[in-house]
Tab-separated table of C-alpha atoms in Angstrom:
chain	number	residue	atom	x	y	z
A	1	MET	CA	-199.496	-59.778	13.740
A	2	LYS	CA	-198.614	-56.788	16.015
A	3	LYS	CA	-199.595	-53.367	14.873
A	4	LEU	CA	-196.943	-50.602	14.698
A	5	GLY	CA	-197.652	-46.866	15.147
A	6	MET	CA	-195.058	-44.157	14.198
A	7	VAL	CA	-194.848	-40.596	15.210
A	8	SER	CA	-192.196	-38.769	13.169
A	9	LEU	CA	-191.178	-35.265	14.012
A	10	GLY	CA	-188.674	-32.670	12.671
A	11	CYS	CA	-186.926	-32.323	9.359
A	12	PRO	CA	-187.076	-34.473	6.142
A	13	LYS	CA	-183.775	-36.034	7.147
A	14	ASN	CA	-185.605	-37.502	10.185
A	15	ALA	CA	-188.462	-38.518	8.088
A	16	VAL	CA	-186.095	-40.761	5.956
A	17	ASP	CA	-184.824	-42.339	9.163
A	18	THR	CA	-188.467	-43.035	10.052
A	19	GLU	CA	-189.162	-44.553	6.574
A	20	LEU	CA	-186.175	-46.794	7.016
A	21	VAL	CA	-187.258	-48.028	10.483
A	22	LEU	CA	-190.743	-48.844	9.029
A	23	GLY	CA	-189.331	-50.691	6.245
A	24	ASP	CA	-187.112	-52.683	8.399
A	25	LEU	CA	-189.944	-53.722	10.693
A	26	LEU	CA	-192.713	-54.172	8.144
A	27	GLY	CA	-193.303	-57.882	7.453
A	28	ASP	CA	-191.148	-58.774	10.521
A	29	GLY	CA	-194.234	-59.513	12.541
A	30	TYR	CA	-195.621	-56.036	12.332
A	31	GLU	CA	-198.202	-54.165	10.211
A	32	ILE	CA	-198.298	-50.399	10.130
A	33	THR	CA	-201.330	-48.584	11.567
A	34	SER	CA	-202.154	-44.839	11.342
A	35	SER	CA	-204.265	-45.224	14.487
A	36	GLN	CA	-201.967	-44.903	17.514
A	37	GLU	CA	-204.820	-46.080	19.733
A	38	GLU	CA	-204.652	-49.464	17.941
A	39	ALA	CA	-200.881	-49.792	18.022
A	40	ASN	CA	-199.163	-52.602	20.099
A	41	VAL	CA	-195.770	-50.896	19.571
A	42	ILE	CA	-195.379	-47.124	19.218
A	43	ILE	CA	-192.215	-45.403	18.051
A	44	VAL	CA	-191.678	-41.664	18.467
A	45	ASN	CA	-188.836	-40.325	16.335
A	46	THR	CA	-187.908	-37.153	17.903
A	47	CYS	CA	-186.398	-33.852	16.973
A	48	GLY	CA	-184.190	-31.907	19.326
A	49	PHE	CA	-182.827	-28.955	17.283
A	50	ILE	CA	-184.355	-25.988	19.031
A	51	GLU	CA	-186.577	-25.362	22.083
A	52	ALA	CA	-189.874	-25.464	20.141
A	53	SER	CA	-189.008	-28.803	18.539
A	54	LYS	CA	-187.906	-30.222	21.951
A	55	LYS	CA	-191.339	-29.177	23.411
A	56	GLU	CA	-193.214	-30.674	20.447
A	57	SER	CA	-191.268	-34.045	20.912
A	58	ILE	CA	-191.919	-34.169	24.715
A	59	ASP	CA	-195.497	-33.550	24.202
A	60	ALA	CA	-195.666	-36.283	21.675
A	61	ILE	CA	-193.931	-38.700	23.887
A	62	LEU	CA	-196.361	-37.873	26.781
A	63	GLU	CA	-199.324	-38.351	24.527
A	64	MET	CA	-198.134	-41.794	23.305
A	65	ALA	CA	-197.149	-42.722	26.967
A	66	ALA	CA	-200.833	-42.288	27.918
A	67	LEU	CA	-201.660	-45.074	25.485
A	68	LYS	CA	-199.807	-47.520	27.603
A	69	THR	CA	-203.001	-47.404	29.832
A	70	GLU	CA	-205.598	-45.950	27.719
A	71	GLY	CA	-204.772	-47.759	24.394
A	72	ARG	CA	-203.220	-51.104	23.381
A	73	CYS	CA	-199.601	-49.961	23.513
A	74	GLU	CA	-197.290	-52.638	24.901
A	75	LYS	CA	-193.935	-50.972	24.038
A	76	LEU	CA	-193.065	-47.406	23.737
A	77	VAL	CA	-189.864	-46.642	21.897
A	78	VAL	CA	-188.313	-43.140	21.662
A	79	THR	CA	-185.605	-42.507	19.142
A	80	GLY	CA	-183.844	-39.566	17.319
A	81	CYS	CA	-182.152	-36.336	18.141
A	82	LEU	CA	-183.840	-35.578	21.458
A	83	SER	CA	-182.938	-39.079	22.634
A	84	GLU	CA	-179.419	-38.395	21.735
A	85	ARG	CA	-179.378	-35.244	23.803
A	86	TYR	CA	-181.461	-36.099	26.839
A	87	SER	CA	-181.782	-39.860	27.065
A	88	ASP	CA	-181.179	-40.208	30.932
A	89	GLU	CA	-183.520	-37.299	31.716
A	90	LEU	CA	-186.341	-38.609	29.496
A	91	LEU	CA	-186.186	-42.071	30.963
A	92	LYS	CA	-186.234	-40.670	34.532
A	93	GLU	CA	-189.173	-38.294	33.795
A	94	ILE	CA	-191.243	-40.577	31.589
A	95	PRO	CA	-190.950	-44.134	33.027
A	96	GLU	CA	-193.472	-45.431	30.414
A	97	ILE	CA	-190.627	-45.492	27.843
A	98	ASP	CA	-189.582	-49.023	27.268
A	99	HIS	CA	-186.536	-48.439	25.013
A	100	MET	CA	-184.543	-45.275	24.123
A	101	LEU	CA	-182.355	-45.249	20.955
A	102	GLY	CA	-180.292	-42.276	19.425
A	103	VAL	CA	-179.555	-41.454	15.785
A	104	ASN	CA	-177.024	-44.241	15.466
A	105	GLN	CA	-178.997	-47.335	16.563
A	106	TYR	CA	-182.097	-47.453	14.160
A	107	PRO	CA	-181.084	-50.739	12.629
A	108	GLN	CA	-180.852	-52.295	16.058
A	109	LEU	CA	-184.464	-51.712	16.885
A	110	LYS	CA	-185.762	-54.788	15.171
A	111	GLN	CA	-183.648	-57.092	17.390
A	112	ILE	CA	-184.409	-55.058	20.447
A	113	LEU	CA	-188.114	-55.497	20.024
A	114	LYS	CA	-187.654	-59.272	19.396
A	115	ASP	CA	-185.887	-59.612	22.609
A	116	THR	CA	-188.719	-59.278	25.200
A	117	ASP	CA	-186.117	-59.405	28.008
A	118	ALA	CA	-183.756	-56.763	26.493
A	119	ARG	CA	-184.578	-54.247	29.213
A	120	GLU	CA	-183.632	-56.780	31.997
A	121	LYS	CA	-180.566	-58.099	30.114
A	122	ASN	CA	-179.091	-54.647	29.485
A	123	GLY	CA	-179.967	-53.409	33.001
A	124	SER	CA	-181.405	-50.304	31.163
A	125	ALA	CA	-183.770	-49.165	28.484
A	126	ASN	CA	-181.102	-46.799	27.291
A	127	HIS	CA	-179.387	-47.988	24.026
A	128	VAL	CA	-178.263	-44.516	22.986
A	129	HIS	CA	-174.554	-45.450	23.907
A	130	ASP	CA	-174.563	-48.685	22.178
A	131	SER	CA	-172.280	-49.097	19.107
A	132	ALA	CA	-173.310	-47.250	16.038
A	133	GLU	CA	-174.863	-49.120	13.200
A	134	TYR	CA	-176.319	-47.812	9.917
A	135	PHE	CA	-178.669	-49.186	7.178
A	136	GLU	CA	-176.570	-50.438	4.281
A	137	SER	CA	-179.541	-50.278	1.846
A	138	TYR	CA	-182.168	-47.543	1.669
A	139	MET	CA	-184.444	-49.578	-0.756
A	140	ASN	CA	-186.762	-51.038	1.931
A	141	ARG	CA	-187.977	-47.615	2.999
A	142	VAL	CA	-191.694	-47.204	3.408
A	143	LEU	CA	-192.344	-43.924	1.730
A	144	THR	CA	-194.509	-41.576	3.833
A	145	THR	CA	-194.506	-39.012	0.959
A	146	PRO	CA	-196.902	-39.255	-2.025
A	147	PHE	CA	-196.038	-41.963	-4.513
A	148	TYR	CA	-194.547	-39.608	-7.043
A	149	SER	CA	-192.179	-37.840	-4.683
A	150	ALA	CA	-189.371	-38.865	-2.232
A	151	TYR	CA	-186.527	-37.455	-0.288
A	152	LEU	CA	-183.119	-38.723	-1.183
A	153	LYS	CA	-180.695	-38.666	1.840
A	154	ILE	CA	-177.210	-38.537	0.529
A	155	GLY	CA	-175.195	-38.002	3.648
A	156	GLU	CA	-175.293	-37.922	7.444
A	157	GLY	CA	-173.799	-35.564	10.089
A	158	CYS	CA	-172.265	-32.159	9.618
A	159	SER	CA	-168.549	-30.942	9.752
A	160	ASN	CA	-169.473	-27.234	9.990
A	161	LYS	CA	-169.152	-25.416	13.265
A	162	CYS	CA	-171.914	-22.949	13.227
A	163	SER	CA	-172.171	-21.475	16.727
A	164	PHE	CA	-175.962	-21.821	16.930
A	165	CYS	CA	-176.231	-25.406	15.840
A	166	ILE	CA	-176.161	-28.604	17.964
A	167	ILE	CA	-176.401	-31.077	15.001
A	168	PRO	CA	-172.626	-31.965	14.703
A	169	LYS	CA	-172.631	-33.035	18.374
A	170	ILE	CA	-175.756	-35.067	17.828
A	171	ARG	CA	-174.990	-36.670	14.543
A	172	GLY	CA	-171.160	-36.433	14.282
A	173	ARG	CA	-169.060	-35.286	11.294
A	174	PHE	CA	-170.384	-35.383	7.715
A	175	ARG	CA	-170.364	-38.716	6.138
A	176	SER	CA	-171.297	-39.223	2.387
A	177	ARG	CA	-173.241	-42.254	1.389
A	178	SER	CA	-171.696	-44.289	-1.446
A	179	PRO	CA	-172.660	-43.187	-4.929
A	180	LYS	CA	-173.652	-46.773	-5.714
A	181	SER	CA	-176.195	-47.040	-2.885
A	182	ILE	CA	-177.791	-43.721	-3.706
A	183	ILE	CA	-178.099	-44.535	-7.320
A	184	ALA	CA	-179.524	-48.001	-6.628
A	185	GLU	CA	-182.088	-46.438	-4.348
A	186	ALA	CA	-183.183	-43.829	-6.810
A	187	GLU	CA	-183.422	-46.351	-9.574
A	188	HIS	CA	-185.549	-48.628	-7.317
A	189	PHE	CA	-188.136	-45.924	-6.555
A	190	ALA	CA	-188.062	-44.429	-9.981
A	191	GLN	CA	-189.230	-47.743	-11.280
A	192	ARG	CA	-192.046	-47.633	-8.804
A	193	GLY	CA	-193.362	-44.289	-9.975
A	194	VAL	CA	-191.377	-41.664	-8.094
A	195	LYS	CA	-190.712	-38.728	-10.547
A	196	GLU	CA	-189.359	-36.212	-8.048
A	197	PHE	CA	-186.434	-36.652	-5.839
A	198	ASN	CA	-185.410	-33.931	-3.201
A	199	LEU	CA	-181.649	-34.284	-2.308
A	200	ILE	CA	-181.144	-33.705	1.395
A	201	SER	CA	-178.302	-34.040	3.948
A	202	GLN	CA	-177.049	-31.581	6.623
A	203	ASP	CA	-174.804	-30.043	3.982
A	204	THR	CA	-175.631	-31.297	0.551
A	205	THR	CA	-172.717	-29.394	-1.152
A	206	MET	CA	-170.201	-31.338	0.962
A	207	TYR	CA	-171.183	-34.523	-0.833
A	208	GLY	CA	-168.249	-36.694	-1.701
A	209	VAL	CA	-165.560	-34.618	0.011
A	210	ASP	CA	-164.896	-37.430	2.535
A	211	LEU	CA	-164.841	-39.907	-0.348
A	212	LYS	CA	-162.089	-38.009	-2.051
A	213	MET	CA	-164.446	-37.217	-4.962
A	214	LYS	CA	-163.815	-34.152	-7.135
A	215	ASP	CA	-167.103	-32.197	-7.560
A	216	GLY	CA	-168.879	-35.047	-5.822
A	217	LEU	CA	-172.328	-33.470	-5.956
A	218	VAL	CA	-171.999	-32.809	-9.657
A	219	GLN	CA	-170.807	-36.377	-10.350
A	220	LEU	CA	-173.910	-37.634	-8.382
A	221	LEU	CA	-176.257	-35.416	-10.109
A	222	LYS	CA	-174.951	-36.660	-13.514
A	223	SER	CA	-175.583	-40.323	-12.579
A	224	LEU	CA	-178.922	-39.546	-11.133
A	225	SER	CA	-179.988	-37.545	-14.280
A	226	ARG	CA	-179.631	-40.693	-16.398
A	227	ILE	CA	-182.232	-42.645	-14.505
A	228	ASP	CA	-185.296	-43.487	-16.601
A	229	GLY	CA	-188.508	-42.177	-15.092
A	230	LEU	CA	-186.919	-39.561	-12.929
A	231	GLU	CA	-188.125	-35.999	-13.925
A	232	TRP	CA	-187.061	-33.606	-11.216
A	233	LEU	CA	-184.025	-33.404	-8.865
A	234	ARG	CA	-184.201	-30.701	-6.315
A	235	LEU	CA	-181.263	-29.521	-4.146
A	236	PHE	CA	-181.776	-28.653	-0.395
A	237	TYR	CA	-179.429	-27.568	2.412
A	238	CYS	CA	-176.567	-26.203	0.197
A	239	TYR	CA	-173.950	-24.425	2.241
A	240	PRO	CA	-173.176	-21.148	0.416
A	241	THR	CA	-169.358	-21.471	0.637
A	242	PHE	CA	-169.390	-24.632	-1.468
A	243	ILE	CA	-171.788	-23.653	-4.331
A	244	ASN	CA	-169.123	-23.466	-6.937
A	245	SER	CA	-169.153	-22.706	-10.703
A	246	GLU	CA	-169.141	-26.433	-11.605
A	247	LEU	CA	-172.254	-27.010	-9.653
A	248	ILE	CA	-174.042	-23.865	-10.984
A	249	GLU	CA	-173.150	-24.666	-14.572
A	250	TYR	CA	-174.439	-28.240	-14.250
A	251	ILE	CA	-177.813	-26.854	-12.813
A	252	ALA	CA	-178.009	-24.631	-15.870
A	253	SER	CA	-177.332	-27.416	-18.363
A	254	GLU	CA	-179.378	-30.364	-17.004
A	255	GLU	CA	-183.103	-30.132	-17.498
A	256	LYS	CA	-183.856	-32.707	-14.856
A	257	VAL	CA	-182.154	-30.736	-12.191
A	258	CYS	CA	-184.808	-28.087	-10.952
A	259	LYS	CA	-183.860	-24.502	-11.257
A	260	TYR	CA	-184.033	-24.228	-7.488
A	261	VAL	CA	-181.389	-24.056	-4.736
A	262	ASP	CA	-182.074	-24.006	-1.090
A	263	VAL	CA	-179.111	-22.114	0.481
A	264	PRO	CA	-179.514	-21.202	4.289
A	265	LEU	CA	-177.726	-17.912	4.840
A	266	GLN	CA	-178.773	-17.205	8.441
A	267	HIS	CA	-177.636	-13.649	8.161
A	268	THR	CA	-175.844	-11.232	5.870
A	269	HIS	CA	-173.864	-8.790	8.015
A	270	ASP	CA	-170.235	-9.730	8.277
A	271	PHE	CA	-170.094	-9.190	12.006
A	272	MET	CA	-173.089	-11.499	12.537
A	273	LEU	CA	-171.810	-14.033	10.147
A	274	LYS	CA	-168.488	-14.133	12.040
A	275	ARG	CA	-170.397	-14.495	15.332
A	276	MET	CA	-172.281	-17.366	13.900
A	277	LYS	CA	-168.998	-18.972	12.766
A	278	ARG	CA	-170.085	-19.092	9.177
A	279	GLN	CA	-167.286	-19.452	6.540
A	280	GLU	CA	-168.604	-16.840	4.062
A	281	THR	CA	-168.757	-13.171	3.985
A	282	GLU	CA	-171.509	-10.888	2.450
A	283	LYS	CA	-169.291	-10.181	-0.500
A	284	GLU	CA	-168.930	-13.903	-1.256
A	285	VAL	CA	-172.662	-14.457	-0.753
A	286	ARG	CA	-173.518	-11.680	-3.250
A	287	LYS	CA	-171.053	-13.194	-5.696
A	288	MET	CA	-172.643	-16.613	-5.393
A	289	ILE	CA	-176.194	-15.244	-5.897
A	290	ASP	CA	-175.118	-13.221	-8.859
A	291	GLU	CA	-173.464	-16.149	-10.495
A	292	LEU	CA	-176.523	-18.377	-9.941
A	293	ARG	CA	-178.986	-15.812	-11.376
A	294	THR	CA	-176.642	-14.923	-14.288
A	295	LYS	CA	-175.961	-18.599	-15.347
A	296	VAL	CA	-179.366	-19.963	-14.431
A	297	PRO	CA	-182.026	-17.514	-15.523
A	298	GLY	CA	-185.181	-17.942	-13.615
A	299	ILE	CA	-183.718	-19.874	-10.711
A	300	ALA	CA	-185.638	-19.859	-7.508
A	301	LEU	CA	-183.608	-19.221	-4.392
A	302	ARG	CA	-184.813	-20.344	-1.111
A	303	THR	CA	-182.994	-19.282	2.203
A	304	THR	CA	-183.441	-19.082	5.966
A	305	PHE	CA	-182.319	-16.394	8.393
A	306	ILE	CA	-182.093	-16.088	12.149
A	307	THR	CA	-183.291	-13.045	13.929
A	308	GLY	CA	-182.228	-12.053	17.453
A	309	PHE	CA	-178.915	-13.979	17.430
A	310	PRO	CA	-176.744	-12.713	20.424
A	311	GLY	CA	-175.136	-9.462	19.549
A	312	GLU	CA	-177.548	-8.505	16.755
A	313	THR	CA	-178.305	-4.776	16.982
A	314	ASP	CA	-180.868	-2.664	15.226
A	315	GLU	CA	-178.198	-1.718	12.727
A	316	HIS	CA	-177.376	-5.336	11.899
A	317	PHE	CA	-180.991	-6.156	11.458
A	318	LYS	CA	-181.664	-3.131	9.280
A	319	HIS	CA	-178.739	-4.293	7.094
A	320	LEU	CA	-180.419	-7.726	6.823
A	321	ILE	CA	-183.731	-6.225	5.902
A	322	GLU	CA	-182.224	-4.092	3.136
A	323	PHE	CA	-180.342	-7.071	1.785
A	324	VAL	CA	-183.645	-9.016	1.572
A	325	ARG	CA	-185.445	-6.112	-0.092
A	326	GLU	CA	-182.634	-5.806	-2.647
A	327	ILE	CA	-182.055	-9.566	-3.466
A	328	GLU	CA	-185.672	-10.555	-3.468
A	329	PHE	CA	-185.569	-14.292	-2.694
A	330	ASP	CA	-188.247	-16.457	-4.076
A	331	HIS	CA	-188.853	-18.344	-0.839
A	332	MET	CA	-187.708	-17.628	2.679
A	333	GLY	CA	-188.033	-18.868	6.196
A	334	VAL	CA	-187.165	-16.939	9.317
A	335	PHE	CA	-186.528	-18.309	12.806
A	336	ALA	CA	-186.230	-16.384	16.075
A	337	TYR	CA	-183.023	-17.433	17.846
A	338	SER	CA	-183.255	-20.370	20.147
A	339	HIS	CA	-180.680	-20.381	22.991
A	340	GLU	CA	-179.537	-24.012	22.992
A	341	GLU	CA	-177.171	-25.614	25.528
A	342	GLY	CA	-174.181	-27.364	24.047
A	343	THR	CA	-173.746	-24.762	21.363
A	344	THR	CA	-170.987	-22.311	21.163
A	345	ALA	CA	-173.419	-19.522	21.267
A	346	TYR	CA	-174.867	-20.738	24.490
A	347	ASP	CA	-171.887	-19.062	26.206
A	348	TYR	CA	-172.584	-15.729	24.558
A	349	GLU	CA	-173.617	-13.116	27.006
A	350	ASP	CA	-175.059	-10.276	24.712
A	351	LEU	CA	-178.565	-11.948	24.414
A	352	VAL	CA	-181.304	-10.150	22.404
A	353	PRO	CA	-184.582	-10.168	24.279
A	354	GLY	CA	-187.013	-12.867	22.851
A	355	GLU	CA	-189.860	-10.394	22.082
A	356	ILE	CA	-187.346	-8.366	19.884
A	357	ALA	CA	-186.186	-11.472	18.070
A	358	VAL	CA	-189.846	-12.370	17.346
A	359	ALA	CA	-190.728	-8.868	16.211
A	360	ARG	CA	-187.853	-8.769	13.825
A	361	ARG	CA	-188.840	-12.175	12.473
A	362	GLU	CA	-192.341	-10.909	11.817
A	363	GLU	CA	-190.990	-7.834	10.141
A	364	LEU	CA	-188.765	-9.810	7.860
A	365	MET	CA	-191.514	-12.203	6.889
A	366	SER	CA	-193.877	-9.347	6.264
A	367	LEU	CA	-191.488	-8.012	3.705
A	368	GLN	CA	-191.034	-11.392	2.169
A	369	GLN	CA	-194.784	-11.776	1.858
A	370	GLU	CA	-194.736	-8.551	-0.176
A	371	ILE	CA	-191.896	-9.876	-2.371
A	372	CYS	CA	-193.709	-13.153	-2.992
A	373	ARG	CA	-196.927	-11.363	-3.885
A	374	ASN	CA	-195.189	-9.322	-6.536
A	375	LYS	CA	-193.239	-12.293	-7.919
A	376	ASN	CA	-196.338	-14.385	-8.210
A	377	GLY	CA	-198.200	-11.640	-9.887
A	378	ALA	CA	-195.544	-11.367	-12.492
A	379	ARG	CA	-196.028	-15.085	-13.394
A	380	VAL	CA	-199.615	-14.634	-14.519
A	381	GLY	CA	-199.996	-15.465	-18.263
A	382	GLU	CA	-196.988	-17.967	-18.202
A	383	VAL	CA	-197.372	-21.516	-19.211
A	384	LEU	CA	-195.408	-23.794	-16.933
A	385	PRO	CA	-195.145	-27.615	-16.075
A	386	VAL	CA	-196.987	-28.423	-12.907
A	387	LEU	CA	-196.559	-31.694	-10.901
A	388	ILE	CA	-200.227	-32.615	-9.958
A	389	GLU	CA	-200.553	-33.500	-6.244
A	390	GLY	CA	-204.253	-34.116	-6.000
A	391	SER	CA	-207.253	-32.767	-4.123
A	392	ASP	CA	-206.667	-29.981	-1.586
A	393	PRO	CA	-207.501	-31.352	1.956
A	394	GLY	CA	-209.190	-28.078	2.782
A	395	GLU	CA	-211.194	-27.638	-0.428
A	396	GLU	CA	-211.960	-31.069	-2.000
A	397	TYR	CA	-213.159	-29.564	-5.295
A	398	LEU	CA	-209.727	-27.885	-5.885
A	399	VAL	CA	-206.697	-29.826	-7.279
A	400	THR	CA	-203.341	-28.558	-6.208
A	401	GLY	CA	-199.768	-28.980	-7.660
A	402	ARG	CA	-196.353	-27.495	-7.665
A	403	LEU	CA	-193.860	-25.893	-10.021
A	404	ALA	CA	-190.342	-27.230	-10.241
A	405	THR	CA	-189.402	-24.014	-8.347
A	406	GLN	CA	-191.827	-24.964	-5.384
A	407	ALA	CA	-190.663	-27.521	-2.952
A	408	PRO	CA	-193.110	-29.898	-1.172
A	409	GLU	CA	-194.651	-28.591	2.122
A	410	ILE	CA	-192.475	-25.444	2.652
A	411	ASP	CA	-193.158	-23.388	-0.429
A	412	GLY	CA	-196.348	-22.361	-2.073
A	413	GLN	CA	-198.420	-24.336	-4.406
A	414	VAL	CA	-200.500	-24.202	-7.583
A	415	ILE	CA	-204.309	-24.214	-7.184
A	416	ILE	CA	-205.767	-25.849	-10.361
A	417	GLU	CA	-209.317	-25.069	-11.471
A	418	GLU	CA	-211.529	-26.993	-13.813
A	419	SER	CA	-208.987	-29.567	-14.982
A	420	ASP	CA	-209.194	-33.285	-15.477
A	421	VAL	CA	-205.705	-34.279	-14.246
A	422	GLU	CA	-204.303	-37.186	-12.229
A	423	SER	CA	-201.898	-37.175	-9.177
A	424	GLY	CA	-198.280	-37.601	-10.219
A	425	GLN	CA	-198.617	-36.135	-13.711
A	426	ILE	CA	-196.588	-33.313	-14.881
A	427	VAL	CA	-198.838	-31.175	-17.014
A	428	PRO	CA	-198.405	-27.737	-18.725
A	429	MET	CA	-200.535	-25.163	-16.977
A	430	LEU	CA	-201.402	-21.527	-17.602
A	431	ILE	CA	-200.979	-19.358	-14.657
A	432	THR	CA	-204.238	-17.283	-14.282
A	433	GLY	CA	-203.987	-15.818	-10.962
A	434	ALA	CA	-201.759	-15.295	-7.816
A	435	THR	CA	-202.054	-14.856	-4.068
A	436	ASP	CA	-199.403	-13.984	-1.495
A	437	TYR	CA	-197.735	-17.460	-1.616
A	438	ASP	CA	-199.723	-19.537	-4.108
A	439	LEU	CA	-200.582	-19.415	-7.843
A	440	VAL	CA	-203.803	-20.366	-9.731
A	441	ALA	CA	-203.765	-22.201	-12.951
A	442	ARG	CA	-205.697	-23.930	-15.633
A	443	ARG	CA	-204.604	-26.700	-17.973
A	444	ALA	CA	-202.957	-24.944	-20.894
A	445	GLU	CA	-204.712	-26.888	-23.750
A	446	GLU	CA	-208.117	-26.221	-22.228
A	447	THR	CA	-207.408	-22.425	-22.111
A	448	VAL	CA	-206.119	-22.343	-25.581
A	449	GLU	CA	-209.178	-24.112	-26.914
A	450	LYS	CA	-211.591	-21.614	-25.066
A	451	VAL	CA	-209.618	-18.635	-26.384
A	452	SER	CA	-209.601	-20.043	-30.041
A	453	THR	CA	-213.360	-20.606	-29.943
């Protein structure tokens, strides 16, 4: 049986594609190995969103290409967003690549690998322009996340026209998966112990629009909430324009829906929002945030911003700083603008020097660190349910977990001391301490017992 190695880069949406490919190939003459040096076939699922991710992807391809001579690799396959953007250039510069697939050919890989003469028959290793094909079922995924947590990809592509983003050109217009397939997938993995599902797509709030569903995301959440064993549903990538009252009220009413919304804003000054071709204004953003916090007390808001976008002045950035200081987001990411060919913004002339964009990013993150420190400090003394994740890789004697208001990998965590708990449990914990981004906790019953004695 041949050994299959996989390198997956980029966002959680890309990770789901990776899991689908692994599931499709597993048992079809392949076994998965975590050691790339032992792999007979290596697949690199690339990201090509911004310059940093392109460099990371190219470095990974080159590293795996070396295993054609230094390891056991017989076939090197490159897939994903970078392939979609630069397939011809990659094949020319890295001849070790045997097959190149884009984001629309993942299901074809199994047959391509079976056909040992595929390269000669096609006259090329480039399959990026082959007809599009998509997995009908997502239940054969090989989860690369812990057994209790999974991403639930509810759509593909994006119909927004943000001037900084290349994704619509790479992945096409937004296409919702059928409710039936999503629910079947969630039921399948919930029966196997998954308690937490993180809903993702390029624009989660657009779910169901192309299917002519009214309040499609709310309908989907209602169906998912009825699944036995499922405990937490968390929403990512919610476009601010489409967070409406129906969605907010359902988040407030359903205990299985985490009081958490990821809503990438990118900027808050109206001039910048217009330059970015965003559909919302600052006034509308403020209204949306106010409604969320009024109707869903304690909700955690995550957002992302871009600093140094073409045309951003000191005044625009000061406006953004003051907005963040006033609103106090619970979680925030900041990216210095990346000038990407193929985007509308690539033709903008009033570029901001890179060092200024980076300095602004650091200033904004410094402010957010202060905000997080204060918010975490205010939680000391609360008893909250914590999803146990297991031993901390850096400190084996410490166990870590997360609140419903902390998403995996991107937000802070809860560091648990002196507690006998198992991974995958959701346990009430007393928050006993706080750092800039993390919380410290102890099992609530243990603490109560110590206090009472």
